[in-house]
Amino acid sequence: MTALTLSTAGAATLRADAVVVGVAKGARGAKGPVVAAGAEAVDAAFGGKLATVLETLGASGAEGEVTKLPAPSGLKAPLVIAVGLGAAPEKDAGYPAETLRRAAGSAARALAGAKKAAFALPVEAAGDAQAIAEGALLGAYAFTAYQDEGNGKKPLAEVALLGAKPRDKAFKDAAARAVAVAEEMNRARDLVNTPPNDLYPESFAAVATAAGKEHGLKVQVWDEKALVKGGFGGILGVGQGAARGPRLVKVAYTHPEAEKSLALVGKGITYDSGGISLKPAGHNETMKCDMSGAAAVFAAVVATARLGLRVNLTGWLALAENMPSGTATRPGDVLRMYSGKTVEVLNTDAEGRLVLADAIAKASEESPDAIVDVATLTGAMVLALGHRRFGIMANDDEFRTAVHEVAEEAGEDSWPMPLPADLRKGMDSPTADIANMGDRMGGGLVAGLFLKEFVGEGITWAHLDIAGPAFHEGAPFGYTPKGGTGSAVRTLVGLAERAADGDLG
Ligand code: BES
Ligand code: MN
Ligand code: ZN
């Protein structure tokens, strides 16, 4: 795990393997890039010519750009890394937090193998320090559990944040928040990246129990027997084809002075083969990611506990493996759900909504002020919004807007989506109360409409479909690695913070 320290040392005097500075695009008409605040001492060591050197090397200051320069004498660090920040902000405005987060992430990735790097990026307020720290700790992430000695991959070991005031409470809090959020995002990434032969419902529940206890959470696990006894027909129906049985896990964080309660529900399909409605080749190689919602929920509850937020936060992990076999649910089967409703399973690959429906109905019994579910639910949402943003649906427009705002503040791209009532009739079933499939067009909204039916009367609810951003298959960018991304964790922690402040919407 990468360590974070706040340092008052100057960029020129701190002993480190490298010093990271920011470089912005020059104003329109200006010649080259401009060096950002924080880099003054480094620029001075270059005789005030850092911008000229960077321009000569072809640097423009564009976001994502990383330029490595040998350090001139006068710097303790032997290497300078200049990261692009894009357009310089208007006068008196700082850089957007997400710009700093991504730049720090790009730098940390470029520093894999290094022991210690000083980050001398522009810090005007504690929020800037937080974003830089988060980006650096997230960018340094590597998943090496299944490679000998990490196949030579060694994440940057220590991040020294310059420009942050170590004795100032605002900066100390910002650093603590950054460490908790980034480490928990990295925990979610680890869970997602762990192959499905090792991460299955029982082992996921065991990990959650151990880590939950470590952080003072109350953990309760329903095994198959308990699920049968409780009547969780949705979770059981999805899990019954697999050799490894399903689980429901409840992780509860409580604060003695909490005034608001929030329930988070995560889709935890540890592997989605599609079941009897088997996915074709080409669609199942990445389906270990289908528990990303449960991973995000668990990580967010632990982060909230680490931060001691004044809120009661309960996470529900709906865990099952969706496999085809002689015991699997058949298309045409009818399940009796936890809520008592019956569902005709027309397509066993629409399994996420079945496990979520049971967990949402169960969570509703505790009458939380709001429920938010998170799921890699539909390919349709990926078609609609692409790979870098999740869709937000809700039974309350104000709450949907609030969730969107929180996501924006957290630096997570998302977009509000509707739940049009006309799509409901596509799920009418001649046999059961509802079918688990409806119109193909608008499939992401159809899935949302299905879930809505299992939310307890009068409870505010939002649904995040993270099928796009949960798992990254392209080249790494900013602080986003290949594989599990930790999508939605920051938004969920942001919601817990809002609830703690009493303004959930
Ligand atoms: N886990 C998938 C959705 C998914 C697709 C997640 C791509 C991540 C990337 C989900 O269980 C699924 O298979 N959904 C079906 C629903 C359909 C059968 C109604 C889909 O989207 O095709
Ligand atoms: Mn599926
Ligand atoms: Zn799925």
Coordinates of C-alpha atoms and ligand atoms in Angstrom, one line a residue:
M1 CA 0.0 0.0 0.0
T2 CA 1.3 3.4 -0.9
A3 CA 2.0 5.7 2.0
L4 CA 1.0 9.4 2.1
T5 CA 2.8 12.1 4.0
L6 CA 2.2 15.8 4.2
S7 CA 5.4 17.8 3.9
T8 CA 6.4 21.4 4.5
A9 CA 9.7 20.8 2.7
G10 CA 10.4 22.7 -0.5
A11 CA 10.3 21.0 -3.8
A12 CA 14.0 21.6 -4.3
T13 CA 15.1 20.3 -0.9
L14 CA 13.0 17.2 -0.3
R15 CA 14.9 13.9 -0.7
A16 CA 12.9 11.8 -3.2
D17 CA 13.3 9.8 -6.4
A18 CA 11.3 12.4 -8.3
V19 CA 9.4 15.6 -8.0
V20 CA 6.1 16.0 -9.8
V21 CA 5.1 19.4 -11.2
G22 CA 2.1 20.7 -13.2
V23 CA 2.2 22.2 -16.6
A24 CA -0.8 23.9 -18.2
K25 CA -1.6 24.9 -21.8
G26 CA -0.6 28.4 -22.6
A27 CA -3.2 31.0 -23.2
R28 CA -4.5 31.2 -26.8
G29 CA -1.8 32.9 -28.9
A30 CA 0.9 32.3 -26.3
K31 CA 3.9 30.4 -27.4
G32 CA 4.3 27.3 -25.2
P33 CA 3.0 25.7 -22.1
V34 CA 3.0 27.4 -18.7
V35 CA 4.3 26.0 -15.5
A36 CA 1.7 25.7 -12.7
A37 CA 1.8 27.0 -9.2
G38 CA 3.8 24.8 -6.8
A39 CA 6.6 24.4 -9.3
E40 CA 8.4 27.7 -8.5
A41 CA 11.5 26.1 -6.9
V42 CA 11.8 23.5 -9.6
D43 CA 11.5 26.2 -12.3
A44 CA 14.2 28.3 -10.5
A45 CA 16.5 25.3 -10.6
F46 CA 16.0 25.3 -14.4
G47 CA 17.0 28.9 -14.3
G48 CA 13.4 29.9 -14.9
K49 CA 13.4 28.1 -18.2
L50 CA 11.3 25.0 -17.3
A51 CA 8.4 26.1 -19.7
T52 CA 10.9 26.6 -22.5
V53 CA 12.5 23.2 -21.9
L54 CA 9.1 21.5 -21.9
E55 CA 8.1 23.3 -25.1
T56 CA 11.3 22.2 -26.7
L57 CA 10.5 18.6 -25.7
G58 CA 7.2 18.9 -27.4
A59 CA 5.1 19.2 -24.2
S60 CA 1.8 21.2 -24.6
G61 CA 0.3 20.9 -21.1
A62 CA -2.6 18.8 -22.4
E63 CA -4.4 16.6 -19.8
G64 CA -2.8 13.1 -19.5
E65 CA 0.5 14.3 -20.8
V66 CA 3.6 13.1 -18.8
T67 CA 7.1 14.5 -19.5
K68 CA 10.1 13.1 -17.7
L69 CA 13.2 15.3 -17.4
P70 CA 16.5 14.8 -15.6
A71 CA 16.7 17.2 -12.7
P72 CA 19.3 20.1 -12.9
S73 CA 21.7 20.5 -10.0
G74 CA 20.0 22.3 -7.2
L75 CA 17.2 19.8 -6.8
K76 CA 17.6 16.9 -4.4
A77 CA 15.4 14.6 -6.6
P78 CA 17.2 13.3 -9.7
L79 CA 14.0 13.3 -11.8
V80 CA 11.3 15.8 -12.7
I81 CA 7.9 14.7 -13.9
A82 CA 5.7 17.4 -15.6
V83 CA 2.1 16.4 -15.8
G84 CA -0.4 18.2 -18.1
L85 CA -3.3 20.0 -16.5
G86 CA -5.0 21.2 -19.6
A87 CA -6.3 24.8 -19.9
A88 CA -5.1 27.0 -17.1
P89 CA -8.1 28.2 -15.0
E90 CA -9.5 31.7 -15.2
K91 CA -7.9 34.2 -12.9
D92 CA -8.7 33.6 -9.2
A93 CA -10.1 30.1 -9.9
G94 CA -8.3 27.0 -9.0
Y95 CA -8.0 23.8 -11.1
P96 CA -11.0 21.5 -11.0
A97 CA -10.5 18.8 -8.4
E98 CA -10.9 16.0 -11.0
T99 CA -8.1 17.6 -13.2
L100 CA -5.7 17.5 -10.2
R101 CA -6.8 13.9 -9.3
R102 CA -6.2 12.7 -12.9
A103 CA -2.9 14.5 -13.2
A104 CA -1.6 13.0 -9.9
G105 CA -2.8 9.6 -11.1
S106 CA -0.9 9.8 -14.4
A107 CA 2.2 10.9 -12.5
A108 CA 1.9 8.0 -10.0
R109 CA 1.5 5.5 -12.8
A110 CA 4.6 6.9 -14.5
L111 CA 6.5 6.5 -11.2
A112 CA 5.8 2.7 -10.8
G113 CA 8.9 1.2 -9.2
A114 CA 10.0 4.4 -7.4
K115 CA 10.3 4.6 -3.7
K116 CA 9.3 8.2 -2.9
A117 CA 8.0 11.0 -5.0
A118 CA 7.3 14.6 -4.0
F119 CA 4.0 16.0 -5.5
A120 CA 4.4 19.8 -6.1
L121 CA 1.2 20.4 -7.9
P122 CA -0.9 23.5 -7.4
V123 CA -2.5 23.5 -3.9
E124 CA -4.7 26.5 -3.0
A125 CA -7.1 24.8 -0.5
A126 CA -7.4 21.6 1.4
G127 CA -9.7 20.2 -1.3
D128 CA -6.9 20.4 -3.8
A129 CA -4.6 18.5 -1.5
Q130 CA -7.3 15.9 -1.1
A131 CA -7.8 15.5 -4.9
I132 CA -4.0 15.2 -5.5
A133 CA -3.6 12.6 -2.7
E134 CA -6.6 10.6 -4.0
G135 CA -5.3 10.6 -7.5
A136 CA -1.8 9.6 -6.5
L137 CA -2.9 6.7 -4.2
L138 CA -5.3 5.5 -6.9
G139 CA -2.8 5.9 -9.7
A140 CA -0.2 3.9 -7.8
Y141 CA -2.6 0.9 -7.6
A142 CA -1.5 -2.4 -9.1
F143 CA -3.1 -5.8 -8.9
T144 CA -0.3 -8.3 -8.5
A145 CA -1.7 -11.0 -6.3
Y146 CA -1.5 -13.6 -9.0
Q147 CA 1.9 -12.8 -10.4
D148 CA 5.3 -13.9 -9.1
E149 CA 6.9 -10.9 -7.4
G150 CA 4.3 -8.8 -9.2
N151 CA 6.1 -9.7 -12.4
G152 CA 8.4 -6.8 -11.6
K153 CA 5.5 -4.4 -11.0
K154 CA 6.1 -2.3 -7.9
P155 CA 3.8 0.5 -7.1
L156 CA 5.2 3.9 -6.0
A157 CA 5.8 3.4 -2.3
E158 CA 5.5 6.8 -0.8
V159 CA 3.7 10.0 -1.9
A160 CA 4.9 13.2 -0.2
L161 CA 2.4 16.0 -0.7
L162 CA 3.9 19.4 -0.8
G163 CA 2.0 22.7 -0.4
A164 CA -0.3 21.0 2.2
K165 CA -0.1 22.3 5.7
P166 CA 0.5 19.3 8.0
R167 CA -0.6 21.1 11.1
D168 CA -3.7 22.7 9.7
K169 CA -6.9 20.7 10.6
A170 CA -8.5 21.2 7.2
F171 CA -5.5 19.7 5.5
K172 CA -5.2 16.9 8.0
D173 CA -8.9 16.0 7.5
A174 CA -8.5 16.2 3.7
A175 CA -5.5 13.8 3.8
A176 CA -7.3 11.4 6.1
R177 CA -10.4 11.5 3.8
A178 CA -8.2 10.9 0.7
V179 CA -6.5 7.9 2.3
A180 CA -9.7 6.3 3.5
V181 CA -11.5 6.8 0.1
A182 CA -8.6 5.8 -2.1
E183 CA -7.7 2.7 0.0
E184 CA -11.3 1.6 0.0
M185 CA -11.6 2.2 -3.8
N186 CA -8.5 0.1 -4.1
R187 CA -10.2 -2.6 -1.9
A188 CA -13.2 -2.6 -4.3
R189 CA -10.7 -2.9 -7.2
D190 CA -9.0 -5.9 -5.6
L191 CA -12.4 -7.6 -5.0
V192 CA -13.4 -7.0 -8.7
N193 CA -10.0 -8.2 -10.0
T194 CA -9.9 -11.3 -7.9
P195 CA -10.7 -14.2 -10.3
P196 CA -14.1 -15.9 -9.9
N197 CA -12.6 -19.2 -9.0
D198 CA -11.3 -17.6 -5.8
L199 CA -14.0 -14.9 -5.2
Y200 CA -17.4 -16.6 -4.9
P201 CA -20.3 -15.9 -2.6
E202 CA -19.0 -17.7 0.4
S203 CA -15.5 -16.3 0.1
F204 CA -16.8 -12.8 -0.6
A205 CA -18.9 -13.1 2.6
A206 CA -15.8 -14.3 4.5
V207 CA -13.7 -11.3 3.3
A208 CA -16.6 -8.9 4.2
T209 CA -16.9 -10.5 7.6
A210 CA -13.2 -10.2 8.4
A211 CA -12.7 -6.7 7.1
G212 CA -16.0 -5.5 8.5
K213 CA -15.1 -6.7 12.0
E214 CA -11.7 -5.0 11.7
H215 CA -13.5 -1.7 11.1
G216 CA -16.2 -2.1 13.8
L217 CA -19.0 -3.1 11.5
K218 CA -21.8 -5.5 12.4
V219 CA -21.8 -8.2 9.8
Q220 CA -24.6 -10.7 9.3
V221 CA -24.5 -13.5 6.7
W222 CA -27.4 -15.5 5.3
D223 CA -26.2 -18.8 4.0
E224 CA -28.3 -21.0 1.7
K225 CA -30.3 -22.6 4.6
A226 CA -31.1 -19.1 6.0
L227 CA -32.0 -17.8 2.6
V228 CA -34.5 -20.7 2.1
K229 CA -35.9 -20.1 5.6
G230 CA -36.2 -16.4 4.9
G231 CA -37.9 -16.9 1.5
F232 CA -35.3 -15.2 -0.7
G233 CA -36.5 -16.7 -3.9
G234 CA -34.7 -14.2 -6.2
I235 CA -31.2 -14.8 -4.7
L236 CA -31.8 -18.6 -4.5
G237 CA -33.2 -18.8 -8.0
V238 CA -30.1 -17.1 -9.5
G239 CA -27.7 -19.1 -7.3
Q240 CA -29.2 -22.6 -7.7
G241 CA -27.3 -23.6 -10.8
A242 CA -23.9 -23.1 -9.3
A243 CA -21.8 -25.5 -7.2
R244 CA -21.1 -22.7 -4.9
G245 CA -24.3 -21.4 -3.2
P246 CA -25.5 -17.8 -2.8
R247 CA -25.2 -15.5 0.2
L248 CA -26.8 -12.3 1.5
V249 CA -24.5 -10.1 3.6
K250 CA -25.5 -7.2 5.7
V251 CA -22.8 -4.8 6.9
A252 CA -24.0 -2.2 9.4
Y253 CA -22.2 1.0 10.5
T254 CA -24.0 3.0 13.2
H255 CA -23.1 6.3 14.8
P256 CA -24.6 7.1 18.2
E257 CA -25.6 10.6 17.1
A258 CA -26.8 9.8 13.7
E259 CA -30.0 11.4 12.5
K260 CA -30.3 9.9 9.1
S261 CA -30.1 6.4 7.8
L262 CA -29.1 5.2 4.4
A263 CA -29.2 1.7 2.9
L264 CA -26.9 0.7 0.1
V265 CA -27.6 -2.4 -2.0
G266 CA -25.0 -4.0 -4.3
K267 CA -25.3 -6.5 -7.1
G268 CA -22.8 -9.2 -6.3
I269 CA -22.8 -11.7 -9.1
T270 CA -19.4 -13.2 -8.6
Y271 CA -19.6 -14.6 -12.1
D272 CA -22.2 -14.1 -14.8
S273 CA -22.2 -16.8 -17.4
G274 CA -25.8 -15.9 -18.3
G275 CA -27.1 -19.2 -16.8
I276 CA -29.2 -21.4 -19.2
S277 CA -29.6 -18.3 -21.3
L278 CA -25.8 -18.6 -21.8
K279 CA -23.8 -15.6 -22.9
P280 CA -22.1 -16.1 -26.3
A281 CA -18.3 -16.3 -26.4
G282 CA -16.9 -12.7 -26.3
H283 CA -19.4 -11.6 -23.7
N284 CA -18.3 -13.6 -20.7
E285 CA -14.5 -13.0 -20.4
T286 CA -14.9 -10.0 -18.1
M287 CA -18.0 -11.2 -16.2
K288 CA -16.0 -11.5 -12.9
C289 CA -16.8 -7.8 -12.8
D290 CA -20.5 -8.5 -12.2
M291 CA -20.0 -8.0 -8.4
S292 CA -18.7 -4.5 -8.8
G293 CA -21.8 -3.0 -7.2
A294 CA -21.4 -5.2 -4.0
A295 CA -17.7 -4.3 -3.9
A296 CA -18.5 -0.6 -4.1
V297 CA -21.1 -0.9 -1.4
F298 CA -18.8 -2.7 0.9
A299 CA -15.9 -0.3 0.3
A300 CA -18.2 2.7 0.9
V301 CA -19.4 1.4 4.2
V302 CA -15.9 0.7 5.4
A303 CA -14.7 4.1 4.2
T304 CA -17.7 5.7 6.1
A305 CA -16.7 3.8 9.2
R306 CA -13.1 4.9 8.9
L307 CA -14.2 8.5 8.6
G308 CA -16.6 8.2 11.6
L309 CA -19.4 9.9 9.7
R310 CA -22.5 10.8 11.7
V311 CA -24.9 8.6 9.8
N312 CA -26.3 5.1 10.1
L313 CA -25.2 3.3 6.9
T314 CA -26.2 -0.3 6.1
G315 CA -24.7 -2.2 3.1
W316 CA -26.5 -5.2 1.6
L317 CA -24.5 -7.5 -0.6
A318 CA -26.6 -9.8 -2.8
L319 CA -24.1 -12.5 -3.7
A320 CA -24.6 -15.4 -6.2
E321 CA -22.9 -17.1 -9.1
N322 CA -25.0 -17.3 -12.2
M323 CA -24.2 -20.7 -13.8
P324 CA -26.0 -23.2 -16.2
S325 CA -26.5 -26.7 -14.9
G326 CA -29.1 -29.4 -14.3
T327 CA -30.2 -27.5 -11.1
A328 CA -30.2 -24.0 -12.7
T329 CA -33.3 -21.9 -13.1
R330 CA -34.9 -22.5 -16.5
P331 CA -36.3 -19.7 -18.7
G332 CA -40.0 -20.1 -18.0
D333 CA -39.6 -20.9 -14.3
V334 CA -41.5 -18.7 -11.8
L335 CA -39.8 -17.5 -8.6
R336 CA -41.5 -16.4 -5.5
M337 CA -39.5 -13.4 -4.3
Y338 CA -38.8 -12.2 -0.8
S339 CA -41.4 -9.5 -1.2
G340 CA -44.0 -12.1 -2.0
K341 CA -44.3 -11.1 -5.7
T342 CA -43.9 -13.8 -8.3
V343 CA -41.5 -13.4 -11.2
E344 CA -41.4 -15.3 -14.5
V345 CA -37.8 -15.7 -15.5
L346 CA -37.8 -15.3 -19.3
N347 CA -34.1 -14.8 -19.5
T348 CA -31.7 -16.2 -16.9
D349 CA -29.1 -13.6 -18.0
A350 CA -31.3 -10.9 -16.5
E351 CA -30.2 -12.1 -13.0
G352 CA -29.0 -9.0 -11.4
R353 CA -32.5 -7.5 -10.9
L354 CA -33.6 -10.8 -9.3
V355 CA -30.9 -10.8 -6.5
L356 CA -31.3 -7.0 -6.1
A357 CA -35.1 -7.2 -5.8
D358 CA -34.8 -9.5 -2.7
A359 CA -32.1 -7.3 -1.1
I360 CA -34.0 -4.1 -1.8
A361 CA -37.2 -5.6 -0.3
K362 CA -35.2 -6.8 2.7
A363 CA -33.5 -3.4 3.2
S364 CA -36.9 -1.7 3.0
E365 CA -38.0 -3.4 6.2
E366 CA -35.7 -1.2 8.2
S367 CA -37.4 1.9 6.7
P368 CA -34.1 3.8 5.9
D369 CA -34.4 7.5 4.8
A370 CA -33.2 6.4 1.4
I371 CA -32.0 3.3 -0.5
V372 CA -29.3 3.4 -3.2
D373 CA -28.6 0.3 -5.2
V374 CA -25.5 -0.1 -7.4
A375 CA -25.2 -2.7 -10.1
T376 CA -23.5 -3.7 -13.3
L377 CA -27.0 -4.2 -14.5
T378 CA -27.4 -3.9 -18.3
G379 CA -25.5 -3.8 -21.5
A380 CA -28.1 -1.4 -22.6
M381 CA -26.7 1.3 -20.2
V382 CA -23.3 0.8 -21.7
L383 CA -24.8 1.3 -25.2
A384 CA -26.6 4.5 -24.0
L385 CA -23.8 6.2 -22.0
G386 CA -20.6 4.5 -23.0
H387 CA -17.8 3.2 -20.7
R388 CA -17.1 6.2 -18.6
R389 CA -20.3 7.2 -16.9
F390 CA -23.0 5.5 -15.0
G391 CA -26.8 6.0 -15.3
I392 CA -28.9 7.3 -12.4
M393 CA -32.5 6.4 -12.0
A394 CA -34.8 7.1 -9.1
N395 CA -38.4 7.2 -7.8
D396 CA -37.9 10.8 -6.8
D397 CA -36.6 13.5 -9.2
E398 CA -35.1 15.6 -6.5
F399 CA -33.2 12.7 -5.1
R400 CA -31.9 11.7 -8.5
T401 CA -30.6 15.3 -9.0
A402 CA -29.0 15.2 -5.5
V403 CA -27.2 11.9 -6.4
H404 CA -26.1 13.4 -9.7
E405 CA -24.7 16.5 -7.9
V406 CA -22.9 14.3 -5.3
A407 CA -21.3 12.2 -8.2
E408 CA -20.2 15.4 -9.9
E409 CA -18.6 16.7 -6.7
A410 CA -16.9 13.4 -6.3
G411 CA -15.4 13.5 -9.8
E412 CA -17.5 10.6 -11.1
D413 CA -19.2 11.0 -14.5
S414 CA -22.8 10.0 -14.5
W415 CA -26.1 11.0 -16.1
P416 CA -29.8 11.0 -15.0
M417 CA -32.0 8.6 -16.8
P418 CA -35.8 8.3 -16.7
L419 CA -38.1 5.5 -15.6
P420 CA -40.9 5.8 -18.2
A421 CA -44.1 4.1 -17.0
D422 CA -45.0 3.0 -20.6
L423 CA -42.1 0.5 -20.5
R424 CA -43.8 -1.4 -17.6
K425 CA -46.3 -3.3 -19.8
G426 CA -43.4 -5.0 -21.6
M427 CA -42.8 -7.0 -18.4
D428 CA -46.4 -8.2 -18.1
S429 CA -46.5 -11.9 -17.6
P430 CA -49.4 -14.2 -18.3
T431 CA -48.3 -16.5 -15.5
A432 CA -46.6 -14.3 -12.8
D433 CA -46.9 -10.8 -11.4
I434 CA -44.1 -9.6 -13.5
A435 CA -41.4 -11.0 -16.0
N436 CA -37.7 -10.4 -15.5
M437 CA -37.5 -9.0 -19.1
G438 CA -39.3 -6.5 -21.2
D439 CA -38.7 -4.3 -24.2
R440 CA -35.1 -4.6 -25.6
M441 CA -35.1 -1.0 -26.5
G442 CA -34.5 1.1 -23.4
G443 CA -33.3 -2.1 -21.6
G444 CA -31.5 -0.2 -18.9
L445 CA -34.7 1.7 -18.0
V446 CA -36.7 -1.5 -18.0
A447 CA -34.4 -3.0 -15.5
G448 CA -34.7 0.1 -13.3
L449 CA -38.5 -0.1 -13.5
F450 CA -38.4 -3.8 -12.4
L451 CA -36.3 -2.8 -9.3
K452 CA -38.7 0.0 -8.5
E453 CA -41.5 -2.5 -7.8
F454 CA -39.5 -4.0 -4.9
V455 CA -38.8 -0.7 -3.1
G456 CA -40.8 -0.4 0.1
E457 CA -43.8 1.9 0.1
G458 CA -42.8 5.6 0.6
I459 CA -39.0 5.0 0.6
T460 CA -36.8 7.2 -1.5
W461 CA -34.7 5.1 -3.8
A462 CA -32.0 5.6 -6.5
H463 CA -30.4 3.1 -8.8
L464 CA -26.9 3.4 -10.3
D465 CA -26.2 1.3 -13.3
I466 CA -22.4 1.1 -13.4
A467 CA -22.1 -1.6 -16.2
G468 CA -20.1 0.9 -18.3
P469 CA -17.5 2.3 -15.9
A470 CA -17.1 -0.6 -13.4
F471 CA -14.4 -2.4 -15.4
H472 CA -11.9 -0.7 -17.7
E473 CA -10.6 -2.7 -20.7
G474 CA -8.6 0.0 -22.5
A475 CA -5.2 1.5 -21.7
P476 CA -4.9 3.1 -18.3
F477 CA -5.6 6.8 -18.0
G478 CA -5.4 9.3 -15.2
Y479 CA -5.9 7.3 -12.0
T480 CA -7.9 4.6 -13.8
P481 CA -6.1 1.3 -14.2
K482 CA -7.0 -1.7 -16.4
G483 CA -9.7 -3.9 -14.7
G484 CA -11.8 -3.0 -11.7
T485 CA -12.1 0.8 -11.3
G486 CA -13.8 1.3 -7.9
S487 CA -16.7 3.0 -9.7
A488 CA -19.4 4.5 -7.5
V489 CA -17.4 4.3 -4.2
R490 CA -16.7 8.1 -4.1
T491 CA -20.4 8.8 -4.9
L492 CA -21.6 6.6 -2.2
V493 CA -19.2 8.1 0.4
G494 CA -20.4 11.5 -0.8
L495 CA -24.0 10.5 -0.2
A496 CA -23.1 9.2 3.3
E497 CA -21.5 12.6 4.0
R498 CA -24.6 14.4 2.8
A499 CA -26.7 12.3 5.0
A500 CA -24.4 13.0 7.9
D501 CA -24.9 16.7 7.2
G502 CA -28.6 16.2 7.1
D503 CA -29.1 17.3 3.5
L504 CA -29.8 14.2 1.6
G505 CA -32.5 16.0 -0.5
Ligands
BES1 N1 -24.1 -8.4 -16.1 C1 -24.9 -8.2 -17.2 C2 -24.8 -6.7 -17.7 C3 -23.4 -6.2 -18.1 C4 -23.1 -6.2 -19.5 C5 -22.5 -5.8 -17.2 C6 -21.9 -5.7 -19.9 C7 -21.2 -5.3 -17.6 C8 -21.0 -5.3 -19.0 C9 -26.3 -8.5 -16.9 O1 -26.6 -9.5 -16.0 C10 -27.0 -8.9 -18.2 O2 -26.6 -9.9 -18.7 N2 -28.0 -8.1 -18.7 C11 -28.7 -8.5 -19.9 C12 -30.1 -8.3 -19.6 C13 -31.0 -8.8 -20.7 C14 -30.9 -10.3 -20.8 C15 -32.4 -8.3 -20.4 C16 -28.1 -7.5 -20.9 O3 -27.8 -6.4 -20.7 O4 -28.0 -8.0 -22.1
MN2 MN -26.6 -11.4 -16.8
ZN3 ZN -25.1 -9.8 -14.6

